[in-house]
Amino acid sequence: MVEEQGRCNRREFIGLGVATLAVTRLGAAGRAKTDRNLSVFLSDIHLGTKGKMTGWGEETTYQNDIFDAIVKEILAMRPLPARVVIFGDLAIWFGFAEDYQAALPGVKKLEAAGIEVIVTAGNHDHRTPLFEAYPRQKEKTPVPGRLVSVVDLGTADLILLDTLCENTQGGVGAGNPAGGGIDDAQWRWFSEEVKARTRPFFVGSHHPLHEIGGRDVRLLLTPVKNFVGWIHGHEHVWSKRWFLENWQLKRYCRVAGLPALISDDIGYATLRTGTDGAELCLEQRDF
């Protein structure tokens, strides 16, 4: 079940974290162990390139320092999370290759510590430079041309979708529609993947459900008992919601929104799965 607190500030998280998440910031000699049931979720990191000018002015880069600081925090966790999932909008505005390169030093530090890094696309991204920066995503995706994954969260799974509606005519440097969507090939794969799940699973995407057009996602997921909840970015706000597709079924489905690194709620989330549930909690950082 997604953690019931509507909003955890840092003090509240520390109070919960020792008992609930068993995460400490103690150092350890040598390579730390990873916990297969522990994940870190980031979204809307919006990294920029210093000195790069666009039609919107010079790209800001203060959020790059926030990303670097969060990478250090993650590396100080004991045990380490087994994975870091970035829910899209890695680039600040227009998906330039340089924006993705800005994240790679931090990503390589995480991977060197044995932490897997998985990404998907948001509305400020472009897939070609994103795939170039993360070639393993291109090799592993079950839907060619889309950044989708099935992520093992330990005792649960995450189906990570690519909801970017890309402006392919404008190419890299062109603005994309703000809303999201799921193309036919990805929808066919997703529908079959949902039916094939034999253990609890989350669904993740950059866009929240109400901004994914053209698909009846709720109708697909509501009857599936193993579906735990939907996790998304895009709104830059830590939030929780729920939806109910059929009042007679009384099937409540949780929805959680992740914070960002550039504006509004600043921070990331930790997810710990277990045999009897899962807990999602906010690590909040302000300017």
CSV table of N, CA and C in Angstrom, one decimal, residues 55-217:
chain,number,residue,atom,x,y,z
A,55,GLY,N,15.8,29.7,-27.4
A,55,GLY,CA,14.8,30.8,-27.6
A,55,GLY,C,14.2,31.2,-26.3
A,56,TRP,N,14.4,30.5,-25.2
A,56,TRP,CA,13.9,30.8,-23.9
A,56,TRP,C,14.9,31.5,-23.0
A,57,GLY,N,16.1,31.8,-23.6
A,57,GLY,CA,17.2,32.4,-22.8
A,57,GLY,C,18.2,31.3,-22.5
A,58,GLU,N,19.1,31.7,-21.6
A,58,GLU,CA,20.2,30.7,-21.2
A,58,GLU,C,19.6,29.7,-20.2
A,59,GLU,N,20.0,28.4,-20.5
A,59,GLU,CA,19.6,27.3,-19.6
A,59,GLU,C,20.1,27.5,-18.2
A,60,THR,N,19.3,27.3,-17.2
A,60,THR,CA,19.7,27.4,-15.8
A,60,THR,C,20.4,26.1,-15.4
A,61,THR,N,21.3,26.1,-14.5
A,61,THR,CA,22.0,24.9,-14.1
A,61,THR,C,22.1,24.7,-12.6
A,62,TYR,N,21.3,25.5,-11.8
A,62,TYR,CA,21.4,25.3,-10.3
A,62,TYR,C,20.9,23.9,-9.9
A,63,GLN,N,19.9,23.4,-10.7
A,63,GLN,CA,19.4,22.1,-10.5
A,63,GLN,C,20.4,21.0,-10.7
A,64,ASN,N,21.5,21.2,-11.5
A,64,ASN,CA,22.5,20.3,-11.6
A,64,ASN,C,23.2,20.0,-10.3
A,65,ASP,N,23.4,21.1,-9.5
A,65,ASP,CA,24.0,20.9,-8.2
A,65,ASP,C,23.1,20.1,-7.3
A,66,ILE,N,21.8,20.3,-7.4
A,66,ILE,CA,20.9,19.5,-6.6
A,66,ILE,C,21.0,18.0,-6.9
A,67,PHE,N,21.1,17.8,-8.2
A,67,PHE,CA,21.2,16.4,-8.6
A,67,PHE,C,22.5,15.8,-8.1
A,68,ASP,N,23.6,16.5,-8.2
A,68,ASP,CA,24.9,16.0,-7.7
A,68,ASP,C,24.8,15.7,-6.2
A,69,ALA,N,24.1,16.6,-5.4
A,69,ALA,CA,24.0,16.4,-4.0
A,69,ALA,C,23.1,15.2,-3.6
A,70,ILE,N,22.1,15.0,-4.4
A,70,ILE,CA,21.2,13.8,-4.2
A,70,ILE,C,21.9,12.5,-4.6
A,71,VAL,N,22.8,12.5,-5.6
A,71,VAL,CA,23.6,11.3,-5.9
A,71,VAL,C,24.5,11.0,-4.7
A,72,LYS,N,25.1,12.0,-4.1
A,72,LYS,CA,25.9,11.7,-2.9
A,72,LYS,C,25.1,11.1,-1.8
A,73,GLU,N,23.9,11.6,-1.6
A,73,GLU,CA,23.0,11.1,-0.5
A,73,GLU,C,22.7,9.6,-0.8
A,74,ILE,N,22.4,9.3,-2.0
A,74,ILE,CA,22.0,8.0,-2.4
A,74,ILE,C,23.2,7.0,-2.1
A,75,LEU,N,24.4,7.5,-2.5
A,75,LEU,CA,25.6,6.7,-2.3
A,75,LEU,C,26.0,6.5,-0.9
A,76,ALA,N,25.4,7.4,0.0
A,76,ALA,CA,25.7,7.3,1.5
A,76,ALA,C,24.7,6.4,2.2
A,77,MET,N,23.6,5.9,1.5
A,77,MET,CA,22.6,5.1,2.1
A,77,MET,C,23.2,3.7,2.4
A,78,ARG,N,22.8,3.2,3.6
A,78,ARG,CA,23.2,1.8,4.0
A,78,ARG,C,22.0,1.1,4.5
A,79,PRO,N,21.6,0.0,3.8
A,79,PRO,CA,22.2,-0.5,2.5
A,79,PRO,C,21.9,0.5,1.3
A,80,LEU,N,22.6,0.3,0.2
A,80,LEU,CA,22.3,1.0,-1.0
A,80,LEU,C,21.0,0.6,-1.6
A,81,PRO,N,20.3,1.4,-2.3
A,81,PRO,CA,19.2,1.0,-3.1
A,81,PRO,C,19.7,0.2,-4.3
A,82,ALA,N,18.9,-0.8,-4.7
A,82,ALA,CA,19.3,-1.6,-5.8
A,82,ALA,C,19.2,-0.9,-7.2
A,83,ARG,N,18.3,0.2,-7.2
A,83,ARG,CA,18.1,0.8,-8.4
A,83,ARG,C,17.6,2.3,-8.2
A,84,VAL,N,17.9,3.1,-9.2
A,84,VAL,CA,17.4,4.5,-9.3
A,84,VAL,C,16.6,4.6,-10.6
A,85,VAL,N,15.3,5.0,-10.5
A,85,VAL,CA,14.5,5.1,-11.6
A,85,VAL,C,14.2,6.6,-11.8
A,86,ILE,N,14.4,7.1,-13.0
A,86,ILE,CA,14.2,8.5,-13.4
A,86,ILE,C,13.0,8.6,-14.3
A,87,PHE,N,11.9,9.2,-13.8
A,87,PHE,CA,10.6,9.2,-14.5
A,87,PHE,C,10.5,10.3,-15.5
A,88,GLY,N,11.5,10.6,-16.3
A,88,GLY,CA,11.4,11.5,-17.4
A,88,GLY,C,11.8,12.9,-17.1
A,89,ASP,N,11.8,13.7,-18.2
A,89,ASP,CA,12.3,15.1,-18.1
A,89,ASP,C,13.7,15.2,-17.6
A,90,LEU,N,14.6,14.5,-18.2
A,90,LEU,CA,16.0,14.6,-17.8
A,90,LEU,C,16.5,15.9,-18.3
A,91,ALA,N,16.0,16.4,-19.4
A,91,ALA,CA,16.5,17.6,-20.0
A,91,ALA,C,15.7,18.8,-19.5
A,92,ILE,N,16.3,20.0,-19.5
A,92,ILE,CA,15.6,21.1,-19.0
A,92,ILE,C,14.4,21.6,-19.8
A,93,TRP,N,14.7,21.8,-21.2
A,93,TRP,CA,13.6,22.3,-22.0
A,93,TRP,C,13.4,21.5,-23.3
A,94,PHE,N,14.5,21.3,-24.1
A,94,PHE,CA,14.3,20.9,-25.5
A,94,PHE,C,15.1,19.6,-25.8
A,95,GLY,N,15.6,18.9,-24.8
A,95,GLY,CA,16.2,17.6,-25.1
A,95,GLY,C,17.5,17.6,-25.9
A,96,PHE,N,18.4,18.5,-25.6
A,96,PHE,CA,19.7,18.6,-26.3
A,96,PHE,C,20.6,17.5,-25.7
A,97,ALA,N,21.5,17.0,-26.6
A,97,ALA,CA,22.4,15.9,-26.1
A,97,ALA,C,23.2,16.4,-24.9
A,98,GLU,N,23.6,17.7,-24.9
A,98,GLU,CA,24.4,18.2,-23.8
A,98,GLU,C,23.7,18.1,-22.5
A,99,ASP,N,22.4,18.2,-22.5
A,99,ASP,CA,21.6,18.1,-21.2
A,99,ASP,C,21.7,16.7,-20.7
A,100,TYR,N,21.7,15.7,-21.5
A,100,TYR,CA,21.8,14.3,-21.0
A,100,TYR,C,23.2,14.0,-20.6
A,101,GLN,N,24.2,14.6,-21.2
A,101,GLN,CA,25.6,14.4,-20.8
A,101,GLN,C,25.8,15.0,-19.4
A,102,ALA,N,25.1,16.0,-19.0
A,102,ALA,CA,25.2,16.6,-17.7
A,102,ALA,C,24.9,15.6,-16.6
A,103,ALA,N,24.0,14.7,-16.9
A,103,ALA,CA,23.6,13.7,-15.9
A,103,ALA,C,24.6,12.5,-15.8
A,104,LEU,N,25.4,12.3,-16.8
A,104,LEU,CA,26.1,11.0,-16.9
A,104,LEU,C,27.2,10.9,-15.8
A,105,PRO,N,27.9,11.9,-15.4
A,105,PRO,CA,28.9,11.7,-14.3
A,105,PRO,C,28.2,11.1,-13.0
A,106,GLY,N,27.1,11.7,-12.6
A,106,GLY,CA,26.3,11.2,-11.5
A,106,GLY,C,25.8,9.8,-11.7
A,107,VAL,N,25.3,9.5,-12.9
A,107,VAL,CA,24.8,8.2,-13.2
A,107,VAL,C,25.9,7.2,-13.1
A,108,LYS,N,27.1,7.5,-13.6
A,108,LYS,CA,28.2,6.6,-13.6
A,108,LYS,C,28.6,6.3,-12.2
A,109,LYS,N,28.6,7.2,-11.3
A,109,LYS,CA,28.9,7.0,-9.9
A,109,LYS,C,27.9,6.0,-9.3
A,110,LEU,N,26.7,6.2,-9.6
A,110,LEU,CA,25.7,5.2,-9.1
A,110,LEU,C,25.9,3.8,-9.6
A,111,GLU,N,26.2,3.7,-10.9
A,111,GLU,CA,26.4,2.4,-11.5
A,111,GLU,C,27.7,1.8,-11.0
A,112,ALA,N,28.7,2.6,-10.7
A,112,ALA,CA,29.9,2.0,-10.2
A,112,ALA,C,29.8,1.4,-8.8
A,113,ALA,N,28.7,1.9,-8.1
A,113,ALA,CA,28.4,1.4,-6.7
A,113,ALA,C,27.5,0.2,-6.8
A,114,GLY,N,27.1,-0.2,-8.0
A,114,GLY,CA,26.3,-1.4,-8.2
A,114,GLY,C,24.8,-1.1,-8.2
A,115,ILE,N,24.5,0.2,-8.4
A,115,ILE,CA,23.1,0.6,-8.5
A,115,ILE,C,22.6,0.7,-9.9
A,116,GLU,N,21.6,0.0,-10.3
A,116,GLU,CA,21.1,0.1,-11.7
A,116,GLU,C,20.3,1.4,-11.9
A,117,VAL,N,20.5,2.0,-13.0
A,117,VAL,CA,19.8,3.3,-13.3
A,117,VAL,C,18.9,3.0,-14.5
A,118,ILE,N,17.6,3.3,-14.4
A,118,ILE,CA,16.6,3.1,-15.4
A,118,ILE,C,15.9,4.4,-15.7
A,119,VAL,N,15.7,4.8,-17.0
A,119,VAL,CA,15.1,6.1,-17.3
A,119,VAL,C,13.9,5.8,-18.3
A,120,THR,N,13.0,6.8,-18.3
A,120,THR,CA,12.0,6.9,-19.3
A,120,THR,C,12.0,8.4,-19.8
A,121,ALA,N,11.1,8.6,-20.8
A,121,ALA,CA,11.1,10.0,-21.4
A,121,ALA,C,9.9,10.8,-20.9
A,122,GLY,N,10.2,12.1,-20.8
A,122,GLY,CA,9.1,13.1,-20.4
A,122,GLY,C,8.9,14.0,-21.6
A,123,ASN,N,8.0,15.0,-21.4
A,123,ASN,CA,7.7,15.9,-22.5
A,123,ASN,C,8.8,16.9,-22.9
A,124,HIS,N,9.8,17.0,-22.1
A,124,HIS,CA,10.9,17.9,-22.4
A,124,HIS,C,12.1,17.1,-23.0
A,125,ASP,N,11.9,15.8,-23.2
A,125,ASP,CA,13.0,15.0,-23.7
A,125,ASP,C,12.8,14.7,-25.2
A,126,HIS,N,13.9,14.3,-25.8
A,126,HIS,CA,13.8,13.7,-27.2
A,126,HIS,C,14.5,12.3,-27.2
A,127,ARG,N,13.9,11.4,-27.8
A,127,ARG,CA,14.3,10.0,-27.7
A,127,ARG,C,15.7,9.7,-28.2
A,128,THR,N,16.0,10.3,-29.4
A,128,THR,CA,17.3,9.9,-30.0
A,128,THR,C,18.5,10.3,-29.1
A,129,PRO,N,18.7,11.5,-28.6
A,129,PRO,CA,19.8,11.8,-27.8
A,129,PRO,C,19.7,11.0,-26.4
A,130,LEU,N,18.5,10.8,-26.0
A,130,LEU,CA,18.3,10.0,-24.7
A,130,LEU,C,18.8,8.6,-24.9
A,131,PHE,N,18.4,8.0,-26.0
A,131,PHE,CA,18.9,6.6,-26.2
A,131,PHE,C,20.4,6.6,-26.4
A,132,GLU,N,21.0,7.6,-27.0
A,132,GLU,CA,22.4,7.7,-27.2
A,132,GLU,C,23.1,7.8,-25.9
A,133,ALA,N,22.5,8.5,-24.9
A,133,ALA,CA,23.2,8.7,-23.6
A,133,ALA,C,23.0,7.4,-22.8
A,134,TYR,N,21.9,6.6,-23.0
A,134,TYR,CA,21.6,5.4,-22.3
A,134,TYR,C,21.4,4.3,-23.2
A,135,PRO,N,22.4,3.8,-23.9
A,135,PRO,CA,22.3,2.8,-24.9
A,135,PRO,C,21.7,1.5,-24.5
A,136,ARG,N,21.9,1.1,-23.2
A,136,ARG,CA,21.4,-0.1,-22.7
A,136,ARG,C,19.8,-0.1,-22.6
A,137,GLN,N,19.3,1.1,-22.5
A,137,GLN,CA,17.8,1.2,-22.6
A,137,GLN,C,17.3,0.8,-23.9
A,138,LYS,N,18.1,1.2,-25.0
A,138,LYS,CA,17.7,0.9,-26.3
A,138,LYS,C,17.8,-0.6,-26.6
A,139,GLU,N,18.8,-1.2,-26.0
A,139,GLU,CA,19.0,-2.7,-26.1
A,139,GLU,C,18.0,-3.5,-25.4
A,140,LYS,N,17.5,-3.0,-24.3
A,140,LYS,CA,16.6,-3.8,-23.4
A,140,LYS,C,15.1,-3.5,-23.6
A,141,THR,N,14.8,-2.4,-24.2
A,141,THR,CA,13.4,-2.1,-24.3
A,141,THR,C,12.6,-3.2,-25.1
A,142,PRO,N,11.5,-3.6,-24.6
A,142,PRO,CA,10.6,-4.6,-25.3
A,142,PRO,C,9.8,-4.0,-26.4
A,143,VAL,N,9.8,-2.6,-26.5
A,143,VAL,CA,9.0,-2.0,-27.6
A,143,VAL,C,10.0,-1.1,-28.3
A,144,PRO,N,10.5,-1.5,-29.5
A,144,PRO,CA,11.5,-0.7,-30.2
A,144,PRO,C,11.1,0.8,-30.3
A,145,GLY,N,12.1,1.6,-30.1
A,145,GLY,CA,11.9,3.0,-30.2
A,145,GLY,C,11.3,3.7,-29.0
A,146,ARG,N,10.9,3.0,-28.0
A,146,ARG,CA,10.3,3.5,-26.8
A,146,ARG,C,11.1,3.1,-25.6
A,147,LEU,N,11.1,4.1,-24.6
A,147,LEU,CA,11.9,3.8,-23.4
A,147,LEU,C,11.0,3.2,-22.3
A,148,VAL,N,10.7,1.9,-22.5
A,148,VAL,CA,9.8,1.2,-21.6
A,148,VAL,C,10.6,0.1,-21.0
A,149,SER,N,10.2,-0.3,-19.8
A,149,SER,CA,11.0,-1.3,-19.0
A,149,SER,C,10.0,-2.1,-18.1
A,150,VAL,N,10.4,-3.3,-17.7
A,150,VAL,CA,9.8,-4.0,-16.6
A,150,VAL,C,10.9,-4.1,-15.6
A,151,VAL,N,10.7,-3.4,-14.4
A,151,VAL,CA,11.7,-3.3,-13.4
A,151,VAL,C,11.4,-4.2,-12.2
A,152,ASP,N,12.3,-5.1,-11.9
A,152,ASP,CA,12.2,-5.9,-10.7
A,152,ASP,C,12.4,-5.1,-9.4
A,153,LEU,N,11.4,-4.9,-8.6
A,153,LEU,CA,11.5,-4.0,-7.4
A,153,LEU,C,11.8,-4.9,-6.2
A,154,GLY,N,12.1,-6.1,-6.3
A,154,GLY,CA,12.3,-7.0,-5.2
A,154,GLY,C,11.2,-8.0,-5.0
A,155,THR,N,10.1,-7.6,-4.3
A,155,THR,CA,9.0,-8.4,-4.1
A,155,THR,C,7.8,-7.9,-5.0
A,156,ALA,N,8.0,-7.0,-5.8
A,156,ALA,CA,7.0,-6.4,-6.7
A,156,ALA,C,7.7,-6.0,-8.0
A,157,ASP,N,6.9,-5.6,-9.0
A,157,ASP,CA,7.4,-5.1,-10.3
A,157,ASP,C,7.0,-3.7,-10.6
A,158,LEU,N,7.7,-3.1,-11.5
A,158,LEU,CA,7.2,-1.8,-12.0
A,158,LEU,C,7.2,-1.8,-13.5
A,159,ILE,N,6.1,-1.6,-14.1
A,159,ILE,CA,6.0,-1.5,-15.6
A,159,ILE,C,6.2,0.0,-15.9
A,160,LEU,N,7.3,0.4,-16.5
A,160,LEU,CA,7.6,1.8,-16.7
A,160,LEU,C,7.3,2.1,-18.2
A,161,LEU,N,6.4,3.1,-18.4
A,161,LEU,CA,5.9,3.4,-19.7
A,161,LEU,C,6.6,4.6,-20.3
A,162,ASP,N,6.6,4.8,-21.6
A,162,ASP,CA,7.1,6.0,-22.3
A,162,ASP,C,5.9,6.8,-22.8
A,163,THR,N,5.5,7.9,-22.2
A,163,THR,CA,4.3,8.6,-22.5
A,163,THR,C,4.6,9.9,-23.3
A,164,LEU,N,5.8,10.1,-23.8
A,164,LEU,CA,6.2,11.2,-24.5
A,164,LEU,C,5.5,11.3,-25.9
A,165,CYS,N,4.8,12.4,-26.2
A,165,CYS,CA,4.3,12.6,-27.5
A,165,CYS,C,5.3,13.6,-28.2
A,166,GLU,N,6.2,13.0,-29.0
A,166,GLU,CA,7.4,13.7,-29.5
A,166,GLU,C,7.0,14.5,-30.8
A,167,ASN,N,7.6,15.7,-30.8
A,167,ASN,CA,7.5,16.5,-32.1
A,167,ASN,C,8.6,16.0,-33.0
A,168,THR,N,8.3,15.0,-33.8
A,168,THR,CA,9.3,14.4,-34.6
A,168,THR,C,9.7,15.3,-35.8
A,169,GLN,N,8.8,16.1,-36.2
A,169,GLN,CA,9.1,17.0,-37.4
A,169,GLN,C,10.1,18.1,-37.0
A,170,GLY,N,10.0,18.6,-35.8
A,170,GLY,CA,10.9,19.6,-35.3
A,170,GLY,C,12.3,19.1,-34.9
A,171,GLY,N,12.3,17.8,-34.5
A,171,GLY,CA,13.5,17.2,-34.1
A,171,GLY,C,14.0,17.7,-32.8
A,172,VAL,N,15.3,17.3,-32.4
A,172,VAL,CA,15.9,17.8,-31.2
A,172,VAL,C,16.0,19.3,-31.2
A,173,GLY,N,15.6,19.9,-30.1
A,173,GLY,CA,15.5,21.4,-30.0
A,173,GLY,C,14.2,21.9,-30.2
A,174,ALA,N,13.2,21.1,-30.6
A,174,ALA,CA,11.8,21.5,-30.8
A,174,ALA,C,11.0,21.2,-29.6
A,175,GLY,N,10.0,22.0,-29.3
A,175,GLY,CA,9.2,21.8,-28.2
A,175,GLY,C,8.2,20.7,-28.5
A,176,ASN,N,7.9,19.9,-27.4
A,176,ASN,CA,6.9,18.8,-27.6
A,176,ASN,C,5.6,19.2,-26.9
A,177,PRO,N,4.5,18.5,-27.3
A,177,PRO,CA,3.2,18.8,-26.5
A,177,PRO,C,3.4,18.4,-25.1
A,178,ALA,N,2.7,19.2,-24.2
A,178,ALA,CA,2.9,19.0,-22.8
A,178,ALA,C,2.2,17.7,-22.3
A,179,GLY,N,1.1,17.3,-23.0
A,179,GLY,CA,0.3,16.1,-22.6
A,179,GLY,C,1.0,14.9,-23.1
A,180,GLY,N,0.6,13.7,-22.6
A,180,GLY,CA,1.2,12.5,-22.9
A,180,GLY,C,0.3,11.6,-23.7
A,181,GLY,N,0.8,10.4,-24.1
A,181,GLY,CA,0.1,9.4,-24.9
A,181,GLY,C,0.8,8.1,-24.9
A,182,ILE,N,0.1,7.1,-25.4
A,182,ILE,CA,0.7,5.8,-25.5
A,182,ILE,C,0.4,5.3,-26.9
A,183,ASP,N,1.4,5.0,-27.7
A,183,ASP,CA,1.2,4.6,-29.1
A,183,ASP,C,0.7,3.2,-29.2
A,184,ASP,N,0.2,2.8,-30.4
A,184,ASP,CA,-0.4,1.5,-30.5
A,184,ASP,C,0.5,0.3,-30.1
A,185,ALA,N,1.8,0.3,-30.6
A,185,ALA,CA,2.7,-0.8,-30.3
A,185,ALA,C,2.9,-0.9,-28.8
A,186,GLN,N,3.1,0.2,-28.1
A,186,GLN,CA,3.3,0.2,-26.7
A,186,GLN,C,2.0,-0.2,-25.9
A,187,TRP,N,0.9,0.2,-26.4
A,187,TRP,CA,-0.4,-0.2,-25.8
A,187,TRP,C,-0.6,-1.7,-25.9
A,188,ARG,N,-0.3,-2.3,-27.0
A,188,ARG,CA,-0.5,-3.7,-27.2
A,188,ARG,C,0.4,-4.5,-26.2
A,189,TRP,N,1.7,-4.0,-26.2
A,189,TRP,CA,2.6,-4.7,-25.2
A,189,TRP,C,2.2,-4.5,-23.8
A,190,PHE,N,1.8,-3.3,-23.4
A,190,PHE,CA,1.4,-3.0,-22.1
A,190,PHE,C,0.2,-3.8,-21.7
A,191,SER,N,-0.8,-3.9,-22.5
A,191,SER,CA,-2.0,-4.7,-22.2
A,191,SER,C,-1.7,-6.2,-21.9
A,192,GLU,N,-0.8,-6.7,-22.7
A,192,GLU,CA,-0.4,-8.1,-22.5
A,192,GLU,C,0.5,-8.3,-21.3
A,193,GLU,N,1.3,-7.3,-21.0
A,193,GLU,CA,2.2,-7.3,-19.8
A,193,GLU,C,1.3,-7.3,-18.5
A,194,VAL,N,0.3,-6.5,-18.5
A,194,VAL,CA,-0.6,-6.4,-17.4
A,194,VAL,C,-1.2,-7.7,-17.1
A,195,LYS,N,-1.7,-8.4,-18.1
A,195,LYS,CA,-2.4,-9.7,-18.0
A,195,LYS,C,-1.4,-10.8,-17.5
A,196,ALA,N,-0.1,-10.6,-17.8
A,196,ALA,CA,0.8,-11.6,-17.5
A,196,ALA,C,1.4,-11.5,-16.1
A,197,ARG,N,1.1,-10.4,-15.4
A,197,ARG,CA,1.7,-10.2,-14.1
A,197,ARG,C,1.2,-11.3,-13.1
A,198,THR,N,2.1,-11.9,-12.3
A,198,THR,CA,1.7,-12.9,-11.4
A,198,THR,C,2.0,-12.5,-9.9
A,199,ARG,N,2.6,-11.3,-9.8
A,199,ARG,CA,2.8,-10.8,-8.4
A,199,ARG,C,2.5,-9.3,-8.4
A,200,PRO,N,2.5,-8.6,-7.3
A,200,PRO,CA,2.1,-7.2,-7.2
A,200,PRO,C,3.0,-6.4,-8.2
A,201,PHE,N,2.3,-5.4,-8.8
A,201,PHE,CA,3.1,-4.5,-9.7
A,201,PHE,C,2.5,-3.1,-9.6
A,202,PHE,N,3.4,-2.1,-9.8
A,202,PHE,CA,3.1,-0.7,-10.0
A,202,PHE,C,3.2,-0.4,-11.5
A,203,VAL,N,2.6,0.7,-11.9
A,203,VAL,CA,2.8,1.2,-13.3
A,203,VAL,C,3.4,2.6,-13.1
A,204,GLY,N,4.4,2.9,-13.9
A,204,GLY,CA,5.0,4.2,-13.8
A,204,GLY,C,5.1,4.9,-15.1
A,205,SER,N,5.0,6.2,-15.1
A,205,SER,CA,5.2,7.0,-16.4
A,205,SER,C,5.5,8.5,-16.0
A,206,HIS,N,5.9,9.2,-17.0
A,206,HIS,CA,6.2,10.6,-16.7
A,206,HIS,C,4.9,11.4,-16.4
A,207,HIS,N,3.9,11.1,-17.3
A,207,HIS,CA,2.6,11.9,-17.2
A,207,HIS,C,1.7,11.2,-16.2
A,208,PRO,N,0.9,12.0,-15.5
A,208,PRO,CA,-0.2,11.4,-14.7
A,208,PRO,C,-1.3,10.9,-15.5
A,209,LEU,N,-2.1,10.1,-15.0
A,209,LEU,CA,-3.2,9.4,-15.7
A,209,LEU,C,-4.1,10.4,-16.5
A,210,HIS,N,-4.4,11.5,-15.9
A,210,HIS,CA,-5.4,12.4,-16.5
A,210,HIS,C,-4.8,13.2,-17.6
A,211,GLU,N,-3.5,13.0,-17.9
A,211,GLU,CA,-2.8,13.7,-19.0
A,211,GLU,C,-2.4,12.7,-20.1
A,212,ILE,N,-2.8,11.5,-20.0
A,212,ILE,CA,-2.5,10.5,-21.0
A,212,ILE,C,-3.8,10.3,-21.8
A,213,GLY,N,-3.7,10.8,-23.0
A,213,GLY,CA,-4.9,10.8,-23.9
A,213,GLY,C,-5.1,9.6,-24.7
A,214,GLY,N,-6.3,9.3,-25.1
A,214,GLY,CA,-6.6,8.3,-26.1
A,214,GLY,C,-6.6,6.8,-25.6
A,215,ARG,N,-6.4,6.5,-24.4
A,215,ARG,CA,-6.4,5.2,-23.9
A,215,ARG,C,-7.2,5.1,-22.6
A,216,ASP,N,-8.0,4.0,-22.5
A,216,ASP,CA,-8.7,3.8,-21.2
A,216,ASP,C,-7.9,2.9,-20.3
A,217,VAL,N,-6.9,3.6,-19.7
A,217,VAL,CA,-6.0,2.9,-18.8
A,217,VAL,C,-6.7,2.4,-17.6
